[in-house]
Coordinates of C-alpha atoms in Angstrom, one line a residue:
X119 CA 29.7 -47.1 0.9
X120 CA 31.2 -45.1 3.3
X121 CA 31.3 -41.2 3.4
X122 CA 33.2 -38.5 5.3
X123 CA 33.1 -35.0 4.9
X124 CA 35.0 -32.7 7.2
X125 CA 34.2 -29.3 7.9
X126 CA 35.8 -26.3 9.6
X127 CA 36.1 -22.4 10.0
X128 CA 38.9 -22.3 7.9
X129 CA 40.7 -19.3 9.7
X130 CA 41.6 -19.4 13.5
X131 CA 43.3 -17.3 16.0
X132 CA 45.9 -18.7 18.1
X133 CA 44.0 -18.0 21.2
X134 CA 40.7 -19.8 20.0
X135 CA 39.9 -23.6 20.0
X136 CA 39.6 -25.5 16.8
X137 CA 37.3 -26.8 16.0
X138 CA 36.1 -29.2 13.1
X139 CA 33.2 -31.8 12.2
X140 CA 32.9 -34.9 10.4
X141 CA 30.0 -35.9 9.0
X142 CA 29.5 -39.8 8.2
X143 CA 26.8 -41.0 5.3
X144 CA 26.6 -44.5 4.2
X145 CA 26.8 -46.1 7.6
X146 CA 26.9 -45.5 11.4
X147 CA 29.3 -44.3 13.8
X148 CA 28.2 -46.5 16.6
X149 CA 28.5 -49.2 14.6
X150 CA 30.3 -52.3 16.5
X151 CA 34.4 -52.2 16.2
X152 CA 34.5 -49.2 14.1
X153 CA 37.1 -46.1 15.3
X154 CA 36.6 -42.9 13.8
X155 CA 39.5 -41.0 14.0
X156 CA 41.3 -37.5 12.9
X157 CA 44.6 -37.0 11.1
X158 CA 46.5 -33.9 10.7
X159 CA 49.1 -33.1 7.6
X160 CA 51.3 -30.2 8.4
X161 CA 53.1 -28.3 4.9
X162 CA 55.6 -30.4 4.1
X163 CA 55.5 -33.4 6.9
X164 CA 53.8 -36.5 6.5
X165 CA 50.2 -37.4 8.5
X166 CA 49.7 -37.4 12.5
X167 CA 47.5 -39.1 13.9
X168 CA 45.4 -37.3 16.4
X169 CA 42.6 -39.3 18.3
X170 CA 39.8 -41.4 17.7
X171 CA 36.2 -42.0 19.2
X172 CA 35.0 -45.3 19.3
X173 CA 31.7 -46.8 18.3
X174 CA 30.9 -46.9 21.9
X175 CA 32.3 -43.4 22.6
X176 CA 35.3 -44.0 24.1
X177 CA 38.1 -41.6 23.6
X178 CA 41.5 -42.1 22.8
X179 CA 44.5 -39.7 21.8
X180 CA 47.8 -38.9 20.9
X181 CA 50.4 -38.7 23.7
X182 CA 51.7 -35.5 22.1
X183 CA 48.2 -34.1 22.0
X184 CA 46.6 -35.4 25.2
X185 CA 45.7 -32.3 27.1
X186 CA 44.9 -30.2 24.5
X187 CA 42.7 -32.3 22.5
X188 CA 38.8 -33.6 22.7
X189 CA 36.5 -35.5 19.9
X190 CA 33.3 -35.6 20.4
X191 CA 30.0 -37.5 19.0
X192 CA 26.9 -36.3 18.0
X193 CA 25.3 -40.0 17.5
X194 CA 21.8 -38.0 15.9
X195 CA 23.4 -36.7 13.4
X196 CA 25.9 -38.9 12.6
X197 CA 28.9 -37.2 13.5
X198 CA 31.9 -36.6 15.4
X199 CA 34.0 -33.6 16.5
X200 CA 37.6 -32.3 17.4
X201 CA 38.5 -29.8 19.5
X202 CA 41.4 -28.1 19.4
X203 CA 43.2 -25.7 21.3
X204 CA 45.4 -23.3 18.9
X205 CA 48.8 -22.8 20.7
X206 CA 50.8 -24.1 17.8
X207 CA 53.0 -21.3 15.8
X208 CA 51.0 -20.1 12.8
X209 CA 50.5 -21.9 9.8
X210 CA 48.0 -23.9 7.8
X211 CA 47.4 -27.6 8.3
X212 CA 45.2 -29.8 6.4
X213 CA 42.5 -32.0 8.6
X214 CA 41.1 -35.3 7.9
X215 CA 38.3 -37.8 9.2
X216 CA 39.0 -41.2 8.6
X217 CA 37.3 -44.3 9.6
X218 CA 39.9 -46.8 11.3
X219 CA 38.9 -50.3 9.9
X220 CA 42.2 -52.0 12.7
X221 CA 45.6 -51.9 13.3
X222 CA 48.6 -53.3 11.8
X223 CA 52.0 -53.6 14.3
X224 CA 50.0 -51.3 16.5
X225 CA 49.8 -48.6 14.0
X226 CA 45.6 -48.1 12.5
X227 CA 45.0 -48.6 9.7
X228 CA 42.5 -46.4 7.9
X229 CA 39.9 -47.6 5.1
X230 CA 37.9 -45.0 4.6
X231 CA 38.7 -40.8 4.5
X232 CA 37.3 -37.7 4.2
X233 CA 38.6 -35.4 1.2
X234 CA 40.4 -32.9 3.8
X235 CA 40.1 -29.5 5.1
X236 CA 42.5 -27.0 5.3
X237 CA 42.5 -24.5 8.6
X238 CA 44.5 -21.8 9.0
X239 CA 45.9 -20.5 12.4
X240 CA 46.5 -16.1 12.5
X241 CA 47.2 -13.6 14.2

């Protein structure tokens, strides 16, 4: 079975870049079809959608977030990255890595997920 484990620095300033890894076990990103993608949860709102790297390495992101976003692939070690720069007000948001198995009405759908990491954005 599948495995995702997300991984961050846990404290950022608002003038840094975020960023996090996901690290897959069980079975390969470049695997054909697959999108691996991350999900955001800020307190008290429901889950975002962020981007997603394909199994070819394709990119593809949130309109809200174009510009400001990038994942990333490192295909050796089985994992993929997101980039983030931290212009956002402060606060503390909880990350995920998912693997995106379609979509339903144009919305993915995710079947597999990482157990979450929370980051925190300080001044």
């Amino acid at each position: 079975q599948v495995h995702l484990q997300e991984s961050g620095p846990g404290l950022v300033k608002p003038s840094q870049t975020l960023s996090l890894t996901c690290t897959v076990s069980g079975g390969s990103i470049t695997t054909n079809y697959y999108y691996w993608s991350w999900i955001r949860q800020p307190p008290g709102k429901g889950l975002e959608w962020m981007g997603a790297i394909a199994y070819s390495g394709s990119t593809d992101y949130s309109p809200s977030l174009k510009g400001r976003t990038s994942i990333s692939r490192d295909t050796s070690n089985n994992q993929f990255a997101l980039q983030l720069s931290t212009v956002t007000p402060e606060g503390t948001d909880v990350y995920y890595c998912a693997r995106e198995q379609g979509r339903l009405m144009g919305d993915p759908v995710f079947g597999s997920w990482g157990q979450g990491t929370q980051d925190t954005v300080s001044s």
